[in-house]
Amino acid sequence: MGGEALLLFWGGMMSIRERYLQIRGEIPDYVKIVLAAKMKTNEEIREAISVGADIIGENYVQEAEKMYAAVGEKARKIGWHMIGSLQTNKINKALKTFDCIQTVDSAELAEAINKRAERIKKRISVFIEINIGSEITKSGIKPEYETIEKLAKRISKLDYLRLEGLMTMGPREGEPEKVRPYFRKIKEYFDKLKSVGIPNIDLKYLSMGMSNSYRIAIEEGANIVRLGAAIFGERSCDLKT
Ligand SMILES: *Cc1c(COP(=O)(O)O)cnc(C)c1O
């Protein structure tokens, strides 16, 4: 059994509470953990929140609405991030629950969100999703600097959107070490985009790394990691996109 497999095995014997606290203690304080909540029960999410989890990531708008209601009082005090692809006809609903949409991957989507956000006068944080080395998802823009900068500039002109980060899935299966070059590349884009000084954007978050790759992602500059299996204790292989 390799180190990774051993950790997963050992992790399987711990509770959500223990796993969350262990990872929280292990990674630097500046790194935010987004709980990838897909297919998790209200109980599981509440357990993680009770020990300090403060950002929930949802792939589906409807599940997020339900989870938000189930969390109750505390829901307003924690962050809600959309981490799945957002369909135009779900934007109005998404705006009610989420304070950040990590998956903006086109100017059309950005403009559609802005138009609806303007109607309800709600400013929302967005990240640009970049598709790098990922076979499992078609979402995300091409991993080319010019394309990213162009979209960033478009978003910067939209009054109700605040561009605050870049997000990537990266390859999910196989040796975690193999994702390192992809993460490094995204960090390069991130630094370059920051250095351009586009007005009205506030690029500060780099969301990359999942259960099998978060340590590497942090080493490569991530300050948001999105964790499901590492906290909830099983590997979800049936990601729908
Ligand atoms: C499911 C999911 C994650 C977490 O994946 P794990 O391997 O369970 O940690 C992260 N990001 C996105 C977008 C996801 O859909």
PDB file of C-alpha atoms and ligand atoms in Angstrom:
ATOM      1  CA  MET A   1       0.000   0.000   0.000  1.00  0.00           C
ATOM      2  CA  GLY A   2       1.421   3.398  -0.953  1.00  0.00           C
ATOM      3  CA  GLY A   3       1.344   6.354   1.408  1.00  0.00           C
ATOM      4  CA  GLU A   4      -1.731   7.761  -0.244  1.00  0.00           C
ATOM      5  CA  ALA A   5      -3.642   4.473  -0.061  1.00  0.00           C
ATOM      6  CA  LEU A   6      -2.598   4.015   3.542  1.00  0.00           C
ATOM      7  CA  LEU A   7      -3.882   7.464   4.421  1.00  0.00           C
ATOM      8  CA  LEU A   8      -7.184   6.799   2.732  1.00  0.00           C
ATOM      9  CA  PHE A   9      -7.453   3.481   4.550  1.00  0.00           C
ATOM     10  CA  TRP A  10      -6.658   5.071   7.882  1.00  0.00           C
ATOM     11  CA  GLY A  11      -8.923   8.004   7.073  1.00  0.00           C
ATOM     12  CA  GLY A  12     -11.730   5.527   6.553  1.00  0.00           C
ATOM     13  CA  MET A  13     -11.618   4.614  10.220  1.00  0.00           C
ATOM     14  CA  MET A  14     -11.939   8.162  11.498  1.00  0.00           C
ATOM     15  CA  SER A  15     -14.991  10.342  11.918  1.00  0.00           C
ATOM     16  CA  ILE A  16     -15.782  13.407   9.844  1.00  0.00           C
ATOM     17  CA  ARG A  17     -14.940  15.513  12.859  1.00  0.00           C
ATOM     18  CA  GLU A  18     -11.529  13.885  13.277  1.00  0.00           C
ATOM     19  CA  ARG A  19     -10.665  14.044   9.609  1.00  0.00           C
ATOM     20  CA  TYR A  20     -11.640  17.688   9.323  1.00  0.00           C
ATOM     21  CA  LEU A  21      -9.648  18.685  12.385  1.00  0.00           C
ATOM     22  CA  GLN A  22      -6.655  16.662  11.287  1.00  0.00           C
ATOM     23  CA  ILE A  23      -6.524  18.272   7.857  1.00  0.00           C
ATOM     24  CA  ARG A  24      -7.265  21.712   9.275  1.00  0.00           C
ATOM     25  CA  GLY A  25      -4.365  21.273  11.657  1.00  0.00           C
ATOM     26  CA  GLU A  26      -2.061  19.984   8.989  1.00  0.00           C
ATOM     27  CA  ILE A  27      -2.468  22.693   6.351  1.00  0.00           C
ATOM     28  CA  PRO A  28      -1.491  26.353   6.779  1.00  0.00           C
ATOM     29  CA  ASP A  29      -4.055  28.720   8.306  1.00  0.00           C
ATOM     30  CA  TYR A  30      -4.281  30.891   5.194  1.00  0.00           C
ATOM     31  CA  VAL A  31      -5.618  27.975   3.160  1.00  0.00           C
ATOM     32  CA  LYS A  32      -9.403  27.837   3.079  1.00  0.00           C
ATOM     33  CA  ILE A  33     -11.196  24.525   2.905  1.00  0.00           C
ATOM     34  CA  VAL A  34     -14.300  24.289   0.756  1.00  0.00           C
ATOM     35  CA  LEU A  35     -16.292  21.225   1.745  1.00  0.00           C
ATOM     36  CA  ALA A  36     -17.299  19.458  -1.442  1.00  0.00           C
ATOM     37  CA  ALA A  37     -20.765  18.481  -0.310  1.00  0.00           C
ATOM     38  CA  LYS A  38     -22.147  16.570  -3.258  1.00  0.00           C
ATOM     39  CA  MET A  39     -24.209  13.572  -2.261  1.00  0.00           C
ATOM     40  CA  LYS A  40     -23.587  14.169   1.409  1.00  0.00           C
ATOM     41  CA  THR A  41     -26.332  14.116   3.996  1.00  0.00           C
ATOM     42  CA  ASN A  42     -27.386  17.098   6.080  1.00  0.00           C
ATOM     43  CA  GLU A  43     -26.017  15.285   9.108  1.00  0.00           C
ATOM     44  CA  GLU A  44     -22.592  14.903   7.549  1.00  0.00           C
ATOM     45  CA  ILE A  45     -22.439  18.564   6.629  1.00  0.00           C
ATOM     46  CA  ARG A  46     -23.642  19.669  10.028  1.00  0.00           C
ATOM     47  CA  GLU A  47     -20.966  17.560  11.680  1.00  0.00           C
ATOM     48  CA  ALA A  48     -18.252  19.251   9.637  1.00  0.00           C
ATOM     49  CA  ILE A  49     -19.707  22.699  10.339  1.00  0.00           C
ATOM     50  CA  SER A  50     -19.791  21.947  14.050  1.00  0.00           C
ATOM     51  CA  VAL A  51     -16.014  21.599  14.103  1.00  0.00           C
ATOM     52  CA  GLY A  52     -15.345  24.717  12.089  1.00  0.00           C
ATOM     53  CA  ALA A  53     -15.966  24.074   8.396  1.00  0.00           C
ATOM     54  CA  ASP A  54     -17.091  27.425   7.089  1.00  0.00           C
ATOM     55  CA  ILE A  55     -17.435  27.146   3.319  1.00  0.00           C
ATOM     56  CA  ILE A  56     -19.740  24.681   1.586  1.00  0.00           C
ATOM     57  CA  GLY A  57     -19.157  23.866  -2.067  1.00  0.00           C
ATOM     58  CA  GLU A  58     -22.101  22.573  -4.055  1.00  0.00           C
ATOM     59  CA  ASN A  59     -22.252  21.231  -7.603  1.00  0.00           C
ATOM     60  CA  TYR A  60     -25.970  21.631  -8.040  1.00  0.00           C
ATOM     61  CA  VAL A  61     -28.136  24.635  -7.302  1.00  0.00           C
ATOM     62  CA  GLN A  62     -31.073  22.638  -6.030  1.00  0.00           C
ATOM     63  CA  GLU A  63     -28.956  20.620  -3.621  1.00  0.00           C
ATOM     64  CA  ALA A  64     -27.425  23.823  -2.355  1.00  0.00           C
ATOM     65  CA  GLU A  65     -30.848  25.317  -1.656  1.00  0.00           C
ATOM     66  CA  LYS A  66     -31.864  22.245   0.296  1.00  0.00           C
ATOM     67  CA  MET A  67     -28.618  22.124   2.208  1.00  0.00           C
ATOM     68  CA  TYR A  68     -28.843  25.818   3.011  1.00  0.00           C
ATOM     69  CA  ALA A  69     -32.279  25.317   4.496  1.00  0.00           C
ATOM     70  CA  ALA A  70     -31.166  22.230   6.404  1.00  0.00           C
ATOM     71  CA  VAL A  71     -28.170  23.962   7.955  1.00  0.00           C
ATOM     72  CA  GLY A  72     -30.540  26.484   9.523  1.00  0.00           C
ATOM     73  CA  GLU A  73     -29.337  29.497  11.495  1.00  0.00           C
ATOM     74  CA  LYS A  74     -25.665  28.939  10.724  1.00  0.00           C
ATOM     75  CA  ALA A  75     -26.192  29.006   6.976  1.00  0.00           C
ATOM     76  CA  ARG A  76     -25.943  32.762   6.837  1.00  0.00           C
ATOM     77  CA  LYS A  77     -22.675  32.772   8.722  1.00  0.00           C
ATOM     78  CA  ILE A  78     -20.792  30.457   6.413  1.00  0.00           C
ATOM     79  CA  GLY A  79     -19.773  30.729   2.775  1.00  0.00           C
ATOM     80  CA  TRP A  80     -21.554  28.996  -0.103  1.00  0.00           C
ATOM     81  CA  HIS A  81     -19.556  28.357  -3.246  1.00  0.00           C
ATOM     82  CA  MET A  82     -20.876  27.016  -6.517  1.00  0.00           C
ATOM     83  CA  ILE A  83     -18.290  24.502  -7.747  1.00  0.00           C
ATOM     84  CA  GLY A  84     -20.297  22.739 -10.454  1.00  0.00           C
ATOM     85  CA  SER A  85     -21.146  24.148 -13.842  1.00  0.00           C
ATOM     86  CA  LEU A  86     -23.933  26.676 -13.734  1.00  0.00           C
ATOM     87  CA  GLN A  87     -26.705  26.611 -16.287  1.00  0.00           C
ATOM     88  CA  THR A  88     -28.221  29.907 -17.310  1.00  0.00           C
ATOM     89  CA  ASN A  89     -31.699  28.889 -16.212  1.00  0.00           C
ATOM     90  CA  LYS A  90     -30.411  28.253 -12.689  1.00  0.00           C
ATOM     91  CA  ILE A  91     -28.687  31.589 -12.184  1.00  0.00           C
ATOM     92  CA  ASN A  92     -31.545  33.328 -10.378  1.00  0.00           C
ATOM     93  CA  LYS A  93     -31.769  30.523  -7.866  1.00  0.00           C
ATOM     94  CA  ALA A  94     -28.014  30.281  -7.547  1.00  0.00           C
ATOM     95  CA  LEU A  95     -27.827  33.949  -6.631  1.00  0.00           C
ATOM     96  CA  LYS A  96     -30.053  33.369  -3.639  1.00  0.00           C
ATOM     97  CA  THR A  97     -27.797  30.771  -2.068  1.00  0.00           C
ATOM     98  CA  PHE A  98     -24.265  31.376  -3.232  1.00  0.00           C
ATOM     99  CA  ASP A  99     -21.868  34.161  -2.445  1.00  0.00           C
ATOM    100  CA  CYS A 100     -19.250  32.861  -4.833  1.00  0.00           C
ATOM    101  CA  ILE A 101     -19.413  31.135  -8.191  1.00  0.00           C
ATOM    102  CA  GLN A 102     -16.112  29.375  -8.827  1.00  0.00           C
ATOM    103  CA  THR A 103     -17.055  28.110 -12.260  1.00  0.00           C
ATOM    104  CA  VAL A 104     -17.364  31.054 -14.611  1.00  0.00           C
ATOM    105  CA  ASP A 105     -15.926  29.923 -17.915  1.00  0.00           C
ATOM    106  CA  SER A 106     -17.335  32.241 -20.549  1.00  0.00           C
ATOM    107  CA  ALA A 107     -18.153  35.893 -21.084  1.00  0.00           C
ATOM    108  CA  GLU A 108     -21.742  34.872 -21.877  1.00  0.00           C
ATOM    109  CA  LEU A 109     -22.143  33.204 -18.512  1.00  0.00           C
ATOM    110  CA  ALA A 110     -20.522  36.152 -16.721  1.00  0.00           C
ATOM    111  CA  GLU A 111     -22.868  38.570 -18.450  1.00  0.00           C
ATOM    112  CA  ALA A 112     -25.898  36.434 -17.716  1.00  0.00           C
ATOM    113  CA  ILE A 113     -24.995  36.322 -14.023  1.00  0.00           C
ATOM    114  CA  ASN A 114     -24.369  40.053 -13.956  1.00  0.00           C
ATOM    115  CA  LYS A 115     -27.708  40.860 -15.539  1.00  0.00           C
ATOM    116  CA  ARG A 116     -29.608  38.829 -12.964  1.00  0.00           C
ATOM    117  CA  ALA A 117     -27.470  40.018 -10.058  1.00  0.00           C
ATOM    118  CA  GLU A 118     -28.172  43.595 -11.054  1.00  0.00           C
ATOM    119  CA  ARG A 119     -31.915  42.995 -10.862  1.00  0.00           C
ATOM    120  CA  ILE A 120     -31.660  41.979  -7.239  1.00  0.00           C
ATOM    121  CA  LYS A 121     -28.739  44.323  -6.503  1.00  0.00           C
ATOM    122  CA  LYS A 122     -26.530  41.557  -5.205  1.00  0.00           C
ATOM    123  CA  ARG A 123     -22.809  41.672  -5.789  1.00  0.00           C
ATOM    124  CA  ILE A 124     -21.228  38.289  -6.190  1.00  0.00           C
ATOM    125  CA  SER A 125     -17.715  36.961  -6.122  1.00  0.00           C
ATOM    126  CA  VAL A 126     -16.680  34.870  -9.115  1.00  0.00           C
ATOM    127  CA  PHE A 127     -13.680  32.782 -10.101  1.00  0.00           C
ATOM    128  CA  ILE A 128     -12.628  31.851 -13.605  1.00  0.00           C
ATOM    129  CA  GLU A 129     -12.549  28.092 -14.067  1.00  0.00           C
ATOM    130  CA  ILE A 130      -9.687  26.820 -16.166  1.00  0.00           C
ATOM    131  CA  ASN A 131      -9.758  23.405 -17.731  1.00  0.00           C
ATOM    132  CA  ILE A 132      -6.287  22.001 -17.496  1.00  0.00           C
ATOM    133  CA  GLY A 133      -5.468  18.367 -17.992  1.00  0.00           C
ATOM    134  CA  SER A 134      -8.972  17.297 -17.136  1.00  0.00           C
ATOM    135  CA  GLU A 135     -10.647  14.496 -19.007  1.00  0.00           C
ATOM    136  CA  ILE A 136     -13.621  14.244 -16.709  1.00  0.00           C
ATOM    137  CA  THR A 137     -15.069  17.656 -17.265  1.00  0.00           C
ATOM    138  CA  LYS A 138     -15.601  19.853 -20.258  1.00  0.00           C
ATOM    139  CA  SER A 139     -16.171  22.921 -18.162  1.00  0.00           C
ATOM    140  CA  GLY A 140     -13.533  25.560 -17.798  1.00  0.00           C
ATOM    141  CA  ILE A 141     -11.816  27.767 -20.333  1.00  0.00           C
ATOM    142  CA  LYS A 142      -8.750  26.812 -22.280  1.00  0.00           C
ATOM    143  CA  PRO A 143      -5.537  26.936 -20.321  1.00  0.00           C
ATOM    144  CA  GLU A 144      -4.064  29.778 -22.357  1.00  0.00           C
ATOM    145  CA  TYR A 145      -3.023  32.982 -20.699  1.00  0.00           C
ATOM    146  CA  GLU A 146      -4.506  35.301 -23.346  1.00  0.00           C
ATOM    147  CA  THR A 147      -7.903  33.634 -23.116  1.00  0.00           C
ATOM    148  CA  ILE A 148      -7.896  33.982 -19.353  1.00  0.00           C
ATOM    149  CA  GLU A 149      -6.882  37.635 -19.434  1.00  0.00           C
ATOM    150  CA  LYS A 150      -9.517  38.414 -22.009  1.00  0.00           C
ATOM    151  CA  LEU A 151     -12.253  36.914 -19.879  1.00  0.00           C
ATOM    152  CA  ALA A 152     -10.893  38.659 -16.780  1.00  0.00           C
ATOM    153  CA  LYS A 153     -11.144  41.987 -18.588  1.00  0.00           C
ATOM    154  CA  ARG A 154     -14.700  41.302 -19.641  1.00  0.00           C
ATOM    155  CA  ILE A 155     -15.667  40.404 -16.097  1.00  0.00           C
ATOM    156  CA  SER A 156     -13.951  43.507 -14.745  1.00  0.00           C
ATOM    157  CA  LYS A 157     -16.455  45.632 -16.647  1.00  0.00           C
ATOM    158  CA  LEU A 158     -19.456  43.967 -15.041  1.00  0.00           C
ATOM    159  CA  ASP A 159     -20.655  45.968 -12.032  1.00  0.00           C
ATOM    160  CA  TYR A 160     -22.166  43.148 -10.002  1.00  0.00           C
ATOM    161  CA  LEU A 161     -19.354  40.657 -10.435  1.00  0.00           C
ATOM    162  CA  ARG A 162     -16.110  40.767  -8.568  1.00  0.00           C
ATOM    163  CA  LEU A 163     -13.406  38.570  -9.966  1.00  0.00           C
ATOM    164  CA  GLU A 164     -11.565  37.170  -6.971  1.00  0.00           C
ATOM    165  CA  GLY A 165      -9.921  34.008  -8.116  1.00  0.00           C
ATOM    166  CA  LEU A 166      -9.006  31.232 -10.479  1.00  0.00           C
ATOM    167  CA  MET A 167     -10.177  27.670 -10.108  1.00  0.00           C
ATOM    168  CA  THR A 168      -9.136  24.422 -11.694  1.00  0.00           C
ATOM    169  CA  MET A 169     -10.010  20.781 -11.305  1.00  0.00           C
ATOM    170  CA  GLY A 170      -6.895  19.343 -12.857  1.00  0.00           C
ATOM    171  CA  PRO A 171      -6.598  15.666 -13.630  1.00  0.00           C
ATOM    172  CA  ARG A 172      -8.283  13.634 -10.927  1.00  0.00           C
ATOM    173  CA  GLU A 173      -7.099  10.082 -11.253  1.00  0.00           C
ATOM    174  CA  GLY A 174      -3.683   8.572 -11.093  1.00  0.00           C
ATOM    175  CA  GLU A 175      -0.531   9.653  -9.338  1.00  0.00           C
ATOM    176  CA  PRO A 176      -1.191  12.936  -7.497  1.00  0.00           C
ATOM    177  CA  GLU A 177       2.370  13.985  -8.269  1.00  0.00           C
ATOM    178  CA  LYS A 178       1.446  14.108 -11.964  1.00  0.00           C
ATOM    179  CA  VAL A 179      -0.869  17.071 -11.371  1.00  0.00           C
ATOM    180  CA  ARG A 180       1.935  19.249 -10.038  1.00  0.00           C
ATOM    181  CA  PRO A 181       2.945  20.732 -13.419  1.00  0.00           C
ATOM    182  CA  TYR A 182      -0.695  21.633 -14.128  1.00  0.00           C
ATOM    183  CA  PHE A 183      -1.075  23.418 -10.812  1.00  0.00           C
ATOM    184  CA  ARG A 184       2.213  25.186 -11.348  1.00  0.00           C
ATOM    185  CA  LYS A 185       1.015  26.433 -14.701  1.00  0.00           C
ATOM    186  CA  ILE A 186      -2.203  27.833 -13.220  1.00  0.00           C
ATOM    187  CA  LYS A 187      -0.201  29.597 -10.515  1.00  0.00           C
ATOM    188  CA  GLU A 188       1.876  31.211 -13.259  1.00  0.00           C
ATOM    189  CA  TYR A 189      -1.291  32.476 -14.947  1.00  0.00           C
ATOM    190  CA  PHE A 190      -2.554  33.695 -11.594  1.00  0.00           C
ATOM    191  CA  ASP A 191       0.604  35.696 -10.882  1.00  0.00           C
ATOM    192  CA  LYS A 192       0.729  37.089 -14.366  1.00  0.00           C
ATOM    193  CA  LEU A 193      -2.903  38.157 -14.300  1.00  0.00           C
ATOM    194  CA  LYS A 194      -2.372  39.819 -10.941  1.00  0.00           C
ATOM    195  CA  SER A 195       0.626  41.723 -12.221  1.00  0.00           C
ATOM    196  CA  VAL A 196      -1.366  43.231 -15.094  1.00  0.00           C
ATOM    197  CA  GLY A 197      -3.367  45.277 -12.601  1.00  0.00           C
ATOM    198  CA  ILE A 198      -6.793  45.083 -14.234  1.00  0.00           C
ATOM    199  CA  PRO A 199      -9.069  47.591 -12.463  1.00  0.00           C
ATOM    200  CA  ASN A 200     -12.102  46.365 -10.492  1.00  0.00           C
ATOM    201  CA  ILE A 201     -10.833  42.903  -9.939  1.00  0.00           C
ATOM    202  CA  ASP A 202      -9.406  41.599  -6.690  1.00  0.00           C
ATOM    203  CA  LEU A 203      -7.546  38.462  -7.550  1.00  0.00           C
ATOM    204  CA  LYS A 204      -6.670  36.751  -4.306  1.00  0.00           C
ATOM    205  CA  TYR A 205      -7.842  33.155  -4.404  1.00  0.00           C
ATOM    206  CA  LEU A 206      -6.395  30.191  -6.180  1.00  0.00           C
ATOM    207  CA  SER A 207      -8.765  27.246  -5.841  1.00  0.00           C
ATOM    208  CA  MET A 208      -7.085  24.007  -6.784  1.00  0.00           C
ATOM    209  CA  GLY A 209      -6.525  20.652  -5.211  1.00  0.00           C
ATOM    210  CA  MET A 210      -8.965  17.974  -4.152  1.00  0.00           C
ATOM    211  CA  SER A 211      -8.653  15.056  -1.757  1.00  0.00           C
ATOM    212  CA  ASN A 212      -5.907  13.295  -3.647  1.00  0.00           C
ATOM    213  CA  SER A 213      -3.946  16.407  -4.541  1.00  0.00           C
ATOM    214  CA  TYR A 214      -4.485  19.142  -1.985  1.00  0.00           C
ATOM    215  CA  ARG A 215      -1.018  18.904  -0.448  1.00  0.00           C
ATOM    216  CA  ILE A 216       0.595  19.335  -3.835  1.00  0.00           C
ATOM    217  CA  ALA A 217      -1.812  22.134  -4.726  1.00  0.00           C
ATOM    218  CA  ILE A 218      -0.885  24.039  -1.568  1.00  0.00           C
ATOM    219  CA  GLU A 219       2.806  23.583  -2.296  1.00  0.00           C
ATOM    220  CA  GLU A 220       2.128  25.044  -5.724  1.00  0.00           C
ATOM    221  CA  GLY A 221       0.303  28.081  -4.387  1.00  0.00           C
ATOM    222  CA  ALA A 222      -3.348  27.146  -3.799  1.00  0.00           C
ATOM    223  CA  ASN A 223      -5.066  28.993  -0.973  1.00  0.00           C
ATOM    224  CA  ILE A 224      -8.408  27.262  -1.428  1.00  0.00           C
ATOM    225  CA  VAL A 225      -8.711  23.482  -1.556  1.00  0.00           C
ATOM    226  CA  ARG A 226     -11.984  21.678  -2.249  1.00  0.00           C
ATOM    227  CA  LEU A 227     -12.303  18.502  -0.236  1.00  0.00           C
ATOM    228  CA  GLY A 228     -14.867  15.742  -0.314  1.00  0.00           C
ATOM    229  CA  ALA A 229     -13.488  12.244   0.212  1.00  0.00           C
ATOM    230  CA  ALA A 230     -10.655  13.315   2.508  1.00  0.00           C
ATOM    231  CA  ILE A 231     -13.189  14.650   4.984  1.00  0.00           C
ATOM    232  CA  PHE A 232     -16.260  12.524   4.432  1.00  0.00           C
ATOM    233  CA  GLY A 233     -14.347   9.332   4.151  1.00  0.00           C
ATOM    234  CA  GLU A 234     -15.113   7.772   0.846  1.00  0.00           C
ATOM    235  CA  ARG A 235     -14.154   8.344  -2.698  1.00  0.00           C
ATOM    236  CA  SER A 236     -16.946   9.540  -4.926  1.00  0.00           C
ATOM    237  CA  CYS A 237     -16.237   8.163  -8.346  1.00  0.00           C
ATOM    238  CA  ASP A 238     -19.457   9.207  -9.967  1.00  0.00           C
ATOM    239  CA  LEU A 239     -18.886  12.859 -10.555  1.00  0.00           C
ATOM    240  CA  LYS A 240     -21.454  14.213 -12.952  1.00  0.00           C
ATOM    241  CA  THR A 241     -20.631  17.323 -14.884  1.00  0.00           C
TER     242      THR A 241
HETATM  243  C1  LIG B   1     -16.306  16.548  -5.889  1.00  0.00           C
HETATM  244  C2  LIG B   1     -15.513  17.741  -6.151  1.00  0.00           C
HETATM  245  C3  LIG B   1     -14.368  18.034  -5.391  1.00  0.00           C
HETATM  246  C4  LIG B   1     -13.866  17.135  -4.285  1.00  0.00           C
HETATM  247  O1  LIG B   1     -13.430  15.913  -4.751  1.00  0.00           O
HETATM  248  P1  LIG B   1     -12.828  14.831  -3.723  1.00  0.00           P
HETATM  249  O2  LIG B   1     -11.944  14.000  -4.552  1.00  0.00           O
HETATM  250  O3  LIG B   1     -13.994  14.109  -3.139  1.00  0.00           O
HETATM  251  O4  LIG B   1     -12.092  15.627  -2.687  1.00  0.00           O
HETATM  252  C5  LIG B   1     -13.677  19.192  -5.675  1.00  0.00           C
HETATM  253  N1  LIG B   1     -14.073  20.032  -6.648  1.00  0.00           N
HETATM  254  C6  LIG B   1     -15.153  19.794  -7.396  1.00  0.00           C
HETATM  255  C7  LIG B   1     -15.521  20.748  -8.457  1.00  0.00           C
HETATM  256  C8  LIG B   1     -15.906  18.648  -7.169  1.00  0.00           C
HETATM  257  O5  LIG B   1     -16.991  18.411  -7.927  1.00  0.00           O
END
